[in-house]
Amino acid sequence: MARITAGVGCSHVPAIGVAMDTGNTNDVYWKPVFNGFEKSREWMKKQNPDVIFLVYNDHCTAFDASCIPTFSLGCAAEFKPADEGWGPRPVPVVKNHQKMASHIAQSLILDEFDITIMNDMEVDHGLTVPLSVMYGDVKPEEEWPALVIPLCVNVVQYPPPTGNRCYNLGKAVRRAIESYEEDLNVVIFGTGGMSHQLQYKRAGLINSKWDKNFLDLMTRDPLAASKISHLEYLRETGSEGIEMVMWHVMRGALNDEVTEVHRHYHVPASNTAVGHIILENNT
Ligand code: DHB
Ligand code: FE
């Protein structure tokens, strides 16, 4: 059977992708950001997942105001990196495990999570930057080392789903994955965050104390973390901090008790607090 062996929480700051794509990762500004991912890249090599179930958000790339699904699952054979204004990032096309994605769609919907099925979708920095930071440079003509099943969550247009809904979806994702018959090592990513606000009077807001407590809760008390309200995210972490609801899908898919094997927190990268955690399922 397929097994979820670990979860990864990770910010998706687009400028991190640009720093990699333009060879600037050793700059004084960027070096401390990337140093914190060295251990993660070694861990990824050892962990060597067959499939990454990647929970992320789209930023008006695949969707615009004309259609806003709360949860959508990538069921296409592949997903091209989108052009976000400077041309598509020079990274490989993302390949799906299509049979497993179909199984997950069926399992989630029959488990009463009404998922939108995406048979054609481009992916933006929300998905490609976490892959880049975890794998390092992968040339566009190469392949990502794992297949990727994307689950896209609306955090752009209010109301996004609650942390509780995301946490429970994570549990349903686990049931879906662990009822798939192929022997596969699956790692689940929850992406976005941490504190940041890109607009208006509070633009530039970062709340390290709150973020670090959130990382603690991810390891020790995921249920308490899942109860954090939208208003608290907005007040404490800025308007874009709401991206963190996606981490609860990842955390809900893991055991209650996990082992934290790595953590990295750095301020700032672009306008954002970078947060990262690796949690292994205790067996
Ligand atoms: C930034 C952060 C984001 O999460 C995003 O989607 C776009 C920009 C930033 O910090 O610049
Ligand atoms: Fe974002």
PDB file of C-alpha atoms and ligand atoms in Angstrom:
ATOM      1  CA  MET A   1       0.000   0.000   0.000  1.00  0.00           C
ATOM      2  CA  ALA A   2       1.020   3.645  -0.395  1.00  0.00           C
ATOM      3  CA  ARG A   3       2.270   5.255   2.835  1.00  0.00           C
ATOM      4  CA  ILE A   4       2.675   8.869   3.975  1.00  0.00           C
ATOM      5  CA  THR A   5       6.089   8.846   5.612  1.00  0.00           C
ATOM      6  CA  ALA A   6       6.628  12.541   6.274  1.00  0.00           C
ATOM      7  CA  GLY A   7       5.311  16.081   5.962  1.00  0.00           C
ATOM      8  CA  VAL A   8       7.089  19.240   4.853  1.00  0.00           C
ATOM      9  CA  GLY A   9       5.978  22.788   5.624  1.00  0.00           C
ATOM     10  CA  CYS A  10       7.545  25.417   3.402  1.00  0.00           C
ATOM     11  CA  SER A  11       7.124  29.045   2.276  1.00  0.00           C
ATOM     12  CA  HIS A  12       6.854  29.773  -1.458  1.00  0.00           C
ATOM     13  CA  VAL A  13       8.311  33.296  -1.818  1.00  0.00           C
ATOM     14  CA  PRO A  14       8.636  33.898  -5.600  1.00  0.00           C
ATOM     15  CA  ALA A  15      11.897  35.868  -5.190  1.00  0.00           C
ATOM     16  CA  ILE A  16      13.517  32.677  -3.824  1.00  0.00           C
ATOM     17  CA  GLY A  17      12.789  31.039  -7.185  1.00  0.00           C
ATOM     18  CA  VAL A  18      14.202  34.059  -9.021  1.00  0.00           C
ATOM     19  CA  ALA A  19      17.386  33.950  -6.870  1.00  0.00           C
ATOM     20  CA  MET A  20      17.872  30.300  -7.885  1.00  0.00           C
ATOM     21  CA  ASP A  21      17.031  30.885 -11.551  1.00  0.00           C
ATOM     22  CA  THR A  22      19.499  33.788 -11.803  1.00  0.00           C
ATOM     23  CA  GLY A  23      22.337  32.145  -9.826  1.00  0.00           C
ATOM     24  CA  ASN A  24      22.209  34.556  -6.876  1.00  0.00           C
ATOM     25  CA  THR A  25      21.853  32.101  -4.000  1.00  0.00           C
ATOM     26  CA  ASN A  26      25.310  32.970  -2.588  1.00  0.00           C
ATOM     27  CA  ASP A  27      24.548  36.692  -2.258  1.00  0.00           C
ATOM     28  CA  VAL A  28      24.792  38.024   1.306  1.00  0.00           C
ATOM     29  CA  TYR A  29      21.044  38.574   1.221  1.00  0.00           C
ATOM     30  CA  TRP A  30      20.133  35.070   0.045  1.00  0.00           C
ATOM     31  CA  LYS A  31      22.799  32.843   1.568  1.00  0.00           C
ATOM     32  CA  PRO A  32      21.178  32.526   5.039  1.00  0.00           C
ATOM     33  CA  VAL A  33      17.863  31.626   3.367  1.00  0.00           C
ATOM     34  CA  PHE A  34      19.413  28.802   1.336  1.00  0.00           C
ATOM     35  CA  ASN A  35      21.748  27.573   4.108  1.00  0.00           C
ATOM     36  CA  GLY A  36      18.668  26.517   6.035  1.00  0.00           C
ATOM     37  CA  PHE A  37      17.599  24.239   3.172  1.00  0.00           C
ATOM     38  CA  GLU A  38      20.892  22.339   2.848  1.00  0.00           C
ATOM     39  CA  LYS A  39      19.839  19.744   5.394  1.00  0.00           C
ATOM     40  CA  SER A  40      16.410  19.527   3.697  1.00  0.00           C
ATOM     41  CA  ARG A  41      18.000  18.689   0.351  1.00  0.00           C
ATOM     42  CA  GLU A  42      20.078  15.909   1.929  1.00  0.00           C
ATOM     43  CA  TRP A  43      16.938  14.654   3.659  1.00  0.00           C
ATOM     44  CA  MET A  44      15.013  14.652   0.341  1.00  0.00           C
ATOM     45  CA  LYS A  45      17.771  12.585  -1.293  1.00  0.00           C
ATOM     46  CA  LYS A  46      17.625  10.000   1.488  1.00  0.00           C
ATOM     47  CA  GLN A  47      13.843  10.063   1.785  1.00  0.00           C
ATOM     48  CA  ASN A  48      13.518   9.764  -2.002  1.00  0.00           C
ATOM     49  CA  PRO A  49       9.701   9.939  -2.215  1.00  0.00           C
ATOM     50  CA  ASP A  50       7.963   8.331  -5.185  1.00  0.00           C
ATOM     51  CA  VAL A  51       5.160  10.866  -4.985  1.00  0.00           C
ATOM     52  CA  ILE A  52       4.799  14.314  -3.427  1.00  0.00           C
ATOM     53  CA  PHE A  53       1.249  15.296  -2.522  1.00  0.00           C
ATOM     54  CA  LEU A  54       1.711  19.052  -2.759  1.00  0.00           C
ATOM     55  CA  VAL A  55      -0.819  21.371  -1.106  1.00  0.00           C
ATOM     56  CA  TYR A  56      -0.359  24.859  -2.508  1.00  0.00           C
ATOM     57  CA  ASN A  57      -2.204  27.952  -3.649  1.00  0.00           C
ATOM     58  CA  ASP A  58      -2.608  29.514  -7.039  1.00  0.00           C
ATOM     59  CA  HIS A  59      -2.083  33.303  -7.331  1.00  0.00           C
ATOM     60  CA  CYS A  60      -4.592  34.244 -10.087  1.00  0.00           C
ATOM     61  CA  THR A  61      -2.588  32.137 -12.570  1.00  0.00           C
ATOM     62  CA  ALA A  62      -4.724  29.059 -13.249  1.00  0.00           C
ATOM     63  CA  PHE A  63      -7.805  30.714 -11.768  1.00  0.00           C
ATOM     64  CA  ASP A  64      -9.062  34.286 -11.831  1.00  0.00           C
ATOM     65  CA  ALA A  65     -12.110  35.962 -10.311  1.00  0.00           C
ATOM     66  CA  SER A  66     -14.368  34.171 -12.814  1.00  0.00           C
ATOM     67  CA  CYS A  67     -13.937  30.806 -11.075  1.00  0.00           C
ATOM     68  CA  ILE A  68     -12.745  30.228  -7.490  1.00  0.00           C
ATOM     69  CA  PRO A  69     -12.815  26.598  -6.342  1.00  0.00           C
ATOM     70  CA  THR A  70     -12.028  26.145  -2.648  1.00  0.00           C
ATOM     71  CA  PHE A  71     -10.188  22.848  -3.181  1.00  0.00           C
ATOM     72  CA  SER A  72      -9.052  21.508  -6.537  1.00  0.00           C
ATOM     73  CA  LEU A  73      -7.022  18.415  -7.361  1.00  0.00           C
ATOM     74  CA  GLY A  74      -4.621  18.207 -10.289  1.00  0.00           C
ATOM     75  CA  CYS A  75      -5.635  15.155 -12.340  1.00  0.00           C
ATOM     76  CA  ALA A  76      -3.905  16.029 -15.647  1.00  0.00           C
ATOM     77  CA  ALA A  77      -0.884  14.021 -16.835  1.00  0.00           C
ATOM     78  CA  GLU A  78       1.377  17.031 -16.366  1.00  0.00           C
ATOM     79  CA  PHE A  79       1.415  20.672 -15.281  1.00  0.00           C
ATOM     80  CA  LYS A  80       3.467  23.303 -17.076  1.00  0.00           C
ATOM     81  CA  PRO A  81       5.139  26.103 -15.089  1.00  0.00           C
ATOM     82  CA  ALA A  82       3.129  29.257 -15.789  1.00  0.00           C
ATOM     83  CA  ASP A  83       4.342  32.563 -17.150  1.00  0.00           C
ATOM     84  CA  GLU A  84       3.863  34.936 -14.201  1.00  0.00           C
ATOM     85  CA  GLY A  85       5.090  37.993 -16.093  1.00  0.00           C
ATOM     86  CA  TRP A  86       8.783  37.216 -16.685  1.00  0.00           C
ATOM     87  CA  GLY A  87       8.305  34.034 -18.707  1.00  0.00           C
ATOM     88  CA  PRO A  88       7.841  30.564 -17.224  1.00  0.00           C
ATOM     89  CA  ARG A  89      10.487  29.554 -14.633  1.00  0.00           C
ATOM     90  CA  PRO A  90      13.269  27.411 -16.170  1.00  0.00           C
ATOM     91  CA  VAL A  91      12.266  24.252 -14.280  1.00  0.00           C
ATOM     92  CA  PRO A  92      10.900  20.918 -15.534  1.00  0.00           C
ATOM     93  CA  VAL A  93       7.267  20.284 -16.327  1.00  0.00           C
ATOM     94  CA  VAL A  94       5.628  18.720 -13.250  1.00  0.00           C
ATOM     95  CA  LYS A  95       4.532  15.110 -13.890  1.00  0.00           C
ATOM     96  CA  ASN A  96       1.569  13.582 -12.102  1.00  0.00           C
ATOM     97  CA  HIS A  97       0.877  10.050 -10.856  1.00  0.00           C
ATOM     98  CA  GLN A  98      -2.383  10.212 -12.747  1.00  0.00           C
ATOM     99  CA  LYS A  99      -3.810   6.889 -11.636  1.00  0.00           C
ATOM    100  CA  MET A 100      -3.230   7.696  -8.000  1.00  0.00           C
ATOM    101  CA  ALA A 101      -4.655  11.221  -8.462  1.00  0.00           C
ATOM    102  CA  SER A 102      -7.866   9.707  -9.887  1.00  0.00           C
ATOM    103  CA  HIS A 103      -8.065   7.340  -6.945  1.00  0.00           C
ATOM    104  CA  ILE A 104      -7.625  10.252  -4.525  1.00  0.00           C
ATOM    105  CA  ALA A 105     -10.311  12.314  -6.308  1.00  0.00           C
ATOM    106  CA  GLN A 106     -12.767   9.425  -6.025  1.00  0.00           C
ATOM    107  CA  SER A 107     -11.865   8.715  -2.396  1.00  0.00           C
ATOM    108  CA  LEU A 108     -12.113  12.370  -1.292  1.00  0.00           C
ATOM    109  CA  ILE A 109     -15.422  13.018  -3.034  1.00  0.00           C
ATOM    110  CA  LEU A 110     -17.015   9.827  -1.690  1.00  0.00           C
ATOM    111  CA  ASP A 111     -15.574  10.830   1.713  1.00  0.00           C
ATOM    112  CA  GLU A 112     -17.734  13.996   1.325  1.00  0.00           C
ATOM    113  CA  PHE A 113     -15.045  16.530   0.403  1.00  0.00           C
ATOM    114  CA  ASP A 114     -16.321  18.225  -2.762  1.00  0.00           C
ATOM    115  CA  ILE A 115     -13.157  18.581  -4.787  1.00  0.00           C
ATOM    116  CA  THR A 116     -12.886  20.298  -8.176  1.00  0.00           C
ATOM    117  CA  ILE A 117     -11.143  18.037 -10.695  1.00  0.00           C
ATOM    118  CA  MET A 118      -8.524  19.847 -12.792  1.00  0.00           C
ATOM    119  CA  ASN A 119      -7.720  18.096 -16.074  1.00  0.00           C
ATOM    120  CA  ASP A 120      -5.779  21.070 -17.443  1.00  0.00           C
ATOM    121  CA  MET A 121      -3.810  23.403 -15.181  1.00  0.00           C
ATOM    122  CA  GLU A 122      -0.636  25.500 -15.156  1.00  0.00           C
ATOM    123  CA  VAL A 123       1.251  25.877 -11.884  1.00  0.00           C
ATOM    124  CA  ASP A 124       2.821  29.044 -10.467  1.00  0.00           C
ATOM    125  CA  HIS A 125       5.462  29.840  -7.811  1.00  0.00           C
ATOM    126  CA  GLY A 126       3.138  28.455  -5.149  1.00  0.00           C
ATOM    127  CA  LEU A 127       4.027  24.969  -6.397  1.00  0.00           C
ATOM    128  CA  THR A 128       7.385  25.309  -8.157  1.00  0.00           C
ATOM    129  CA  VAL A 129       9.277  27.274  -5.461  1.00  0.00           C
ATOM    130  CA  PRO A 130       8.773  24.634  -2.713  1.00  0.00           C
ATOM    131  CA  LEU A 131       9.993  21.957  -5.173  1.00  0.00           C
ATOM    132  CA  SER A 132      13.046  24.083  -6.029  1.00  0.00           C
ATOM    133  CA  VAL A 133      14.042  24.781  -2.434  1.00  0.00           C
ATOM    134  CA  MET A 134      13.673  21.121  -1.473  1.00  0.00           C
ATOM    135  CA  TYR A 135      15.430  19.630  -4.517  1.00  0.00           C
ATOM    136  CA  GLY A 136      17.883  22.382  -5.466  1.00  0.00           C
ATOM    137  CA  ASP A 137      18.520  23.267  -9.105  1.00  0.00           C
ATOM    138  CA  VAL A 138      16.831  20.921 -11.563  1.00  0.00           C
ATOM    139  CA  LYS A 139      17.291  21.903 -15.218  1.00  0.00           C
ATOM    140  CA  PRO A 140      14.190  22.247 -17.402  1.00  0.00           C
ATOM    141  CA  GLU A 141      15.297  19.344 -19.646  1.00  0.00           C
ATOM    142  CA  GLU A 142      15.698  17.063 -16.595  1.00  0.00           C
ATOM    143  CA  GLU A 143      12.854  15.602 -14.536  1.00  0.00           C
ATOM    144  CA  TRP A 144      11.761  16.367 -11.002  1.00  0.00           C
ATOM    145  CA  PRO A 145      12.901  13.388  -8.892  1.00  0.00           C
ATOM    146  CA  ALA A 146       9.302  12.624  -7.801  1.00  0.00           C
ATOM    147  CA  LEU A 147       5.843  12.604  -9.337  1.00  0.00           C
ATOM    148  CA  VAL A 148       3.646  15.383  -7.937  1.00  0.00           C
ATOM    149  CA  ILE A 149      -0.081  15.404  -7.170  1.00  0.00           C
ATOM    150  CA  PRO A 150      -1.131  19.050  -6.660  1.00  0.00           C
ATOM    151  CA  LEU A 151      -3.963  20.045  -4.355  1.00  0.00           C
ATOM    152  CA  CYS A 152      -4.796  23.694  -4.821  1.00  0.00           C
ATOM    153  CA  VAL A 153      -6.506  25.652  -2.007  1.00  0.00           C
ATOM    154  CA  ASN A 154      -8.182  29.042  -2.401  1.00  0.00           C
ATOM    155  CA  VAL A 155      -6.502  31.541  -0.059  1.00  0.00           C
ATOM    156  CA  VAL A 156      -6.783  34.521  -2.417  1.00  0.00           C
ATOM    157  CA  GLN A 157     -10.503  35.356  -2.301  1.00  0.00           C
ATOM    158  CA  TYR A 158     -12.318  35.478   1.063  1.00  0.00           C
ATOM    159  CA  PRO A 159     -13.539  33.253   2.547  1.00  0.00           C
ATOM    160  CA  PRO A 160     -10.766  30.679   2.350  1.00  0.00           C
ATOM    161  CA  PRO A 161     -11.456  27.356   4.086  1.00  0.00           C
ATOM    162  CA  THR A 162     -10.953  27.185   7.874  1.00  0.00           C
ATOM    163  CA  GLY A 163      -7.898  25.583   9.453  1.00  0.00           C
ATOM    164  CA  ASN A 164     -10.225  22.946  10.882  1.00  0.00           C
ATOM    165  CA  ARG A 165     -11.607  22.084   7.436  1.00  0.00           C
ATOM    166  CA  CYS A 166      -8.059  21.825   6.065  1.00  0.00           C
ATOM    167  CA  TYR A 167      -6.963  19.628   8.985  1.00  0.00           C
ATOM    168  CA  ASN A 168      -9.885  17.264   8.418  1.00  0.00           C
ATOM    169  CA  LEU A 169      -9.197  17.253   4.679  1.00  0.00           C
ATOM    170  CA  GLY A 170      -5.665  16.131   5.546  1.00  0.00           C
ATOM    171  CA  LYS A 171      -7.116  13.152   7.388  1.00  0.00           C
ATOM    172  CA  ALA A 172      -9.242  12.311   4.329  1.00  0.00           C
ATOM    173  CA  VAL A 173      -6.168  12.674   2.095  1.00  0.00           C
ATOM    174  CA  ARG A 174      -4.402  10.140   4.294  1.00  0.00           C
ATOM    175  CA  ARG A 175      -7.326   7.693   3.997  1.00  0.00           C
ATOM    176  CA  ALA A 176      -7.238   8.187   0.222  1.00  0.00           C
ATOM    177  CA  ILE A 177      -3.501   7.666  -0.121  1.00  0.00           C
ATOM    178  CA  GLU A 178      -3.338   4.719   2.258  1.00  0.00           C
ATOM    179  CA  SER A 179      -6.093   2.902   0.372  1.00  0.00           C
ATOM    180  CA  TYR A 180      -4.096   2.984  -2.866  1.00  0.00           C
ATOM    181  CA  GLU A 181      -2.701  -0.460  -3.560  1.00  0.00           C
ATOM    182  CA  GLU A 182       0.711   0.390  -5.069  1.00  0.00           C
ATOM    183  CA  ASP A 183       3.689   0.380  -2.663  1.00  0.00           C
ATOM    184  CA  LEU A 184       4.653   4.055  -2.744  1.00  0.00           C
ATOM    185  CA  ASN A 185       6.562   6.361  -0.446  1.00  0.00           C
ATOM    186  CA  VAL A 186       4.514   9.570  -0.305  1.00  0.00           C
ATOM    187  CA  VAL A 187       5.633  12.844   1.285  1.00  0.00           C
ATOM    188  CA  ILE A 188       3.028  15.572   1.770  1.00  0.00           C
ATOM    189  CA  PHE A 189       3.909  19.274   1.461  1.00  0.00           C
ATOM    190  CA  GLY A 190       1.937  22.121   3.062  1.00  0.00           C
ATOM    191  CA  THR A 191       3.147  25.384   1.563  1.00  0.00           C
ATOM    192  CA  GLY A 192       2.783  29.177   1.720  1.00  0.00           C
ATOM    193  CA  GLY A 193       3.246  31.678   4.553  1.00  0.00           C
ATOM    194  CA  MET A 194       4.612  32.543   6.945  1.00  0.00           C
ATOM    195  CA  SER A 195       3.610  36.021   8.125  1.00  0.00           C
ATOM    196  CA  HIS A 196       3.452  38.578   5.325  1.00  0.00           C
ATOM    197  CA  GLN A 197       1.274  41.324   3.953  1.00  0.00           C
ATOM    198  CA  LEU A 198       1.893  42.629   0.446  1.00  0.00           C
ATOM    199  CA  GLN A 199      -0.573  45.482   0.323  1.00  0.00           C
ATOM    200  CA  TYR A 200      -1.877  48.736   1.771  1.00  0.00           C
ATOM    201  CA  LYS A 201      -1.082  50.232   5.175  1.00  0.00           C
ATOM    202  CA  ARG A 202       0.343  47.166   6.898  1.00  0.00           C
ATOM    203  CA  ALA A 203       2.463  46.065   3.901  1.00  0.00           C
ATOM    204  CA  GLY A 204       5.735  44.561   5.153  1.00  0.00           C
ATOM    205  CA  LEU A 205       4.209  43.171   8.353  1.00  0.00           C
ATOM    206  CA  ILE A 206       6.152  40.229   9.813  1.00  0.00           C
ATOM    207  CA  ASN A 207       5.435  38.585  13.191  1.00  0.00           C
ATOM    208  CA  SER A 208       8.307  36.227  14.090  1.00  0.00           C
ATOM    209  CA  LYS A 209       7.062  35.458  17.587  1.00  0.00           C
ATOM    210  CA  TRP A 210       3.720  34.270  16.258  1.00  0.00           C
ATOM    211  CA  ASP A 211       5.320  32.311  13.390  1.00  0.00           C
ATOM    212  CA  LYS A 212       7.713  30.460  15.717  1.00  0.00           C
ATOM    213  CA  ASN A 213       4.851  29.497  17.994  1.00  0.00           C
ATOM    214  CA  PHE A 214       2.958  28.210  14.938  1.00  0.00           C
ATOM    215  CA  LEU A 215       5.955  25.993  14.073  1.00  0.00           C
ATOM    216  CA  ASP A 216       5.974  24.681  17.670  1.00  0.00           C
ATOM    217  CA  LEU A 217       2.262  23.883  17.408  1.00  0.00           C
ATOM    218  CA  MET A 218       2.785  22.085  14.089  1.00  0.00           C
ATOM    219  CA  THR A 219       4.998  19.615  15.927  1.00  0.00           C
ATOM    220  CA  ARG A 220       3.350  19.434  19.355  1.00  0.00           C
ATOM    221  CA  ASP A 221      -0.310  20.401  19.124  1.00  0.00           C
ATOM    222  CA  PRO A 222      -1.679  20.332  15.572  1.00  0.00           C
ATOM    223  CA  LEU A 223      -5.271  20.267  16.815  1.00  0.00           C
ATOM    224  CA  ALA A 224      -4.807  23.599  18.631  1.00  0.00           C
ATOM    225  CA  ALA A 225      -3.123  25.010  15.509  1.00  0.00           C
ATOM    226  CA  SER A 226      -6.072  23.958  13.359  1.00  0.00           C
ATOM    227  CA  LYS A 227      -8.431  26.046  15.558  1.00  0.00           C
ATOM    228  CA  ILE A 228      -6.656  29.356  14.819  1.00  0.00           C
ATOM    229  CA  SER A 229      -9.276  31.711  13.384  1.00  0.00           C
ATOM    230  CA  HIS A 230      -9.132  33.666  10.142  1.00  0.00           C
ATOM    231  CA  LEU A 231      -9.217  36.882  12.191  1.00  0.00           C
ATOM    232  CA  GLU A 232      -6.135  35.822  14.151  1.00  0.00           C
ATOM    233  CA  TYR A 233      -4.196  35.069  10.945  1.00  0.00           C
ATOM    234  CA  LEU A 234      -5.232  38.432   9.540  1.00  0.00           C
ATOM    235  CA  ARG A 235      -4.458  40.428  12.679  1.00  0.00           C
ATOM    236  CA  GLU A 236      -1.226  38.674  13.677  1.00  0.00           C
ATOM    237  CA  THR A 237       0.285  37.541  10.374  1.00  0.00           C
ATOM    238  CA  GLY A 238      -0.996  40.010   7.769  1.00  0.00           C
ATOM    239  CA  SER A 239      -3.397  39.478   4.883  1.00  0.00           C
ATOM    240  CA  GLU A 240      -1.197  36.900   3.100  1.00  0.00           C
ATOM    241  CA  GLY A 241      -0.411  34.994   6.311  1.00  0.00           C
ATOM    242  CA  ILE A 242      -3.713  33.196   5.676  1.00  0.00           C
ATOM    243  CA  GLU A 243      -1.688  30.979   3.283  1.00  0.00           C
ATOM    244  CA  MET A 244      -0.730  29.036   6.419  1.00  0.00           C
ATOM    245  CA  VAL A 245      -4.136  27.300   6.507  1.00  0.00           C
ATOM    246  CA  MET A 246      -2.629  24.997   3.872  1.00  0.00           C
ATOM    247  CA  TRP A 247      -0.132  23.615   6.386  1.00  0.00           C
ATOM    248  CA  HIS A 248      -3.045  22.023   8.299  1.00  0.00           C
ATOM    249  CA  VAL A 249      -3.830  19.722   5.355  1.00  0.00           C
ATOM    250  CA  MET A 250      -0.253  18.432   5.593  1.00  0.00           C
ATOM    251  CA  ARG A 251      -0.376  18.122   9.379  1.00  0.00           C
ATOM    252  CA  GLY A 252      -3.780  16.405   9.395  1.00  0.00           C
ATOM    253  CA  ALA A 253      -2.386  13.717   7.090  1.00  0.00           C
ATOM    254  CA  LEU A 254       0.333  12.772   9.622  1.00  0.00           C
ATOM    255  CA  ASN A 255       0.211  10.886  12.929  1.00  0.00           C
ATOM    256  CA  ASP A 256      -0.682  12.843  16.073  1.00  0.00           C
ATOM    257  CA  GLU A 257       2.862  12.158  17.297  1.00  0.00           C
ATOM    258  CA  VAL A 258       5.612  13.090  14.867  1.00  0.00           C
ATOM    259  CA  THR A 259       9.356  13.648  14.992  1.00  0.00           C
ATOM    260  CA  GLU A 260      10.591  17.081  13.968  1.00  0.00           C
ATOM    261  CA  VAL A 261      13.788  16.403  12.032  1.00  0.00           C
ATOM    262  CA  HIS A 262      14.492  19.904  10.771  1.00  0.00           C
ATOM    263  CA  ARG A 263      13.339  23.496  11.152  1.00  0.00           C
ATOM    264  CA  HIS A 264      14.415  26.724   9.473  1.00  0.00           C
ATOM    265  CA  TYR A 265      13.113  30.242  10.046  1.00  0.00           C
ATOM    266  CA  HIS A 266      14.500  33.359   8.438  1.00  0.00           C
ATOM    267  CA  VAL A 267      13.364  36.982   8.153  1.00  0.00           C
ATOM    268  CA  PRO A 268      12.962  38.489   5.644  1.00  0.00           C
ATOM    269  CA  ALA A 269      12.949  37.097   2.122  1.00  0.00           C
ATOM    270  CA  SER A 270      11.325  39.653  -0.136  1.00  0.00           C
ATOM    271  CA  ASN A 271       8.332  40.743   1.991  1.00  0.00           C
ATOM    272  CA  THR A 272       7.905  37.443   3.742  1.00  0.00           C
ATOM    273  CA  ALA A 273       9.013  35.428   6.779  1.00  0.00           C
ATOM    274  CA  VAL A 274      10.414  32.126   5.491  1.00  0.00           C
ATOM    275  CA  GLY A 275       9.346  29.142   7.573  1.00  0.00           C
ATOM    276  CA  HIS A 276      10.162  25.503   7.010  1.00  0.00           C
ATOM    277  CA  ILE A 277       9.696  22.289   8.977  1.00  0.00           C
ATOM    278  CA  ILE A 278      10.173  18.571   8.288  1.00  0.00           C
ATOM    279  CA  LEU A 279       8.048  16.150  10.315  1.00  0.00           C
ATOM    280  CA  GLU A 280       8.464  12.382  10.118  1.00  0.00           C
ATOM    281  CA  ASN A 281       5.645   9.995  10.913  1.00  0.00           C
ATOM    282  CA  ASN A 282       6.617   7.859  13.889  1.00  0.00           C
ATOM    283  CA  THR A 283       6.236   4.223  12.969  1.00  0.00           C
TER     284      THR A 283
HETATM  285  C1  DHB B   1       5.635  37.458  -1.988  1.00  0.00           C
HETATM  286  C2  DHB B   1       5.158  36.437  -1.193  1.00  0.00           C
HETATM  287  C3  DHB B   1       4.147  35.592  -1.647  1.00  0.00           C
HETATM  288  O1  DHB B   1       3.585  34.598  -0.908  1.00  0.00           O
HETATM  289  C4  DHB B   1       3.651  35.745  -2.923  1.00  0.00           C
HETATM  290  O2  DHB B   1       2.751  34.864  -3.365  1.00  0.00           O
HETATM  291  C5  DHB B   1       4.134  36.763  -3.741  1.00  0.00           C
HETATM  292  C6  DHB B   1       5.121  37.629  -3.262  1.00  0.00           C
HETATM  293  C7  DHB B   1       6.725  38.362  -1.513  1.00  0.00           C
HETATM  294  O3  DHB B   1       7.154  38.276  -0.361  1.00  0.00           O
HETATM  295  O4  DHB B   1       7.210  39.171  -2.298  1.00  0.00           O
HETATM  296 FE    FE B   2       1.863  33.629  -1.977  1.00  0.00          FE
END
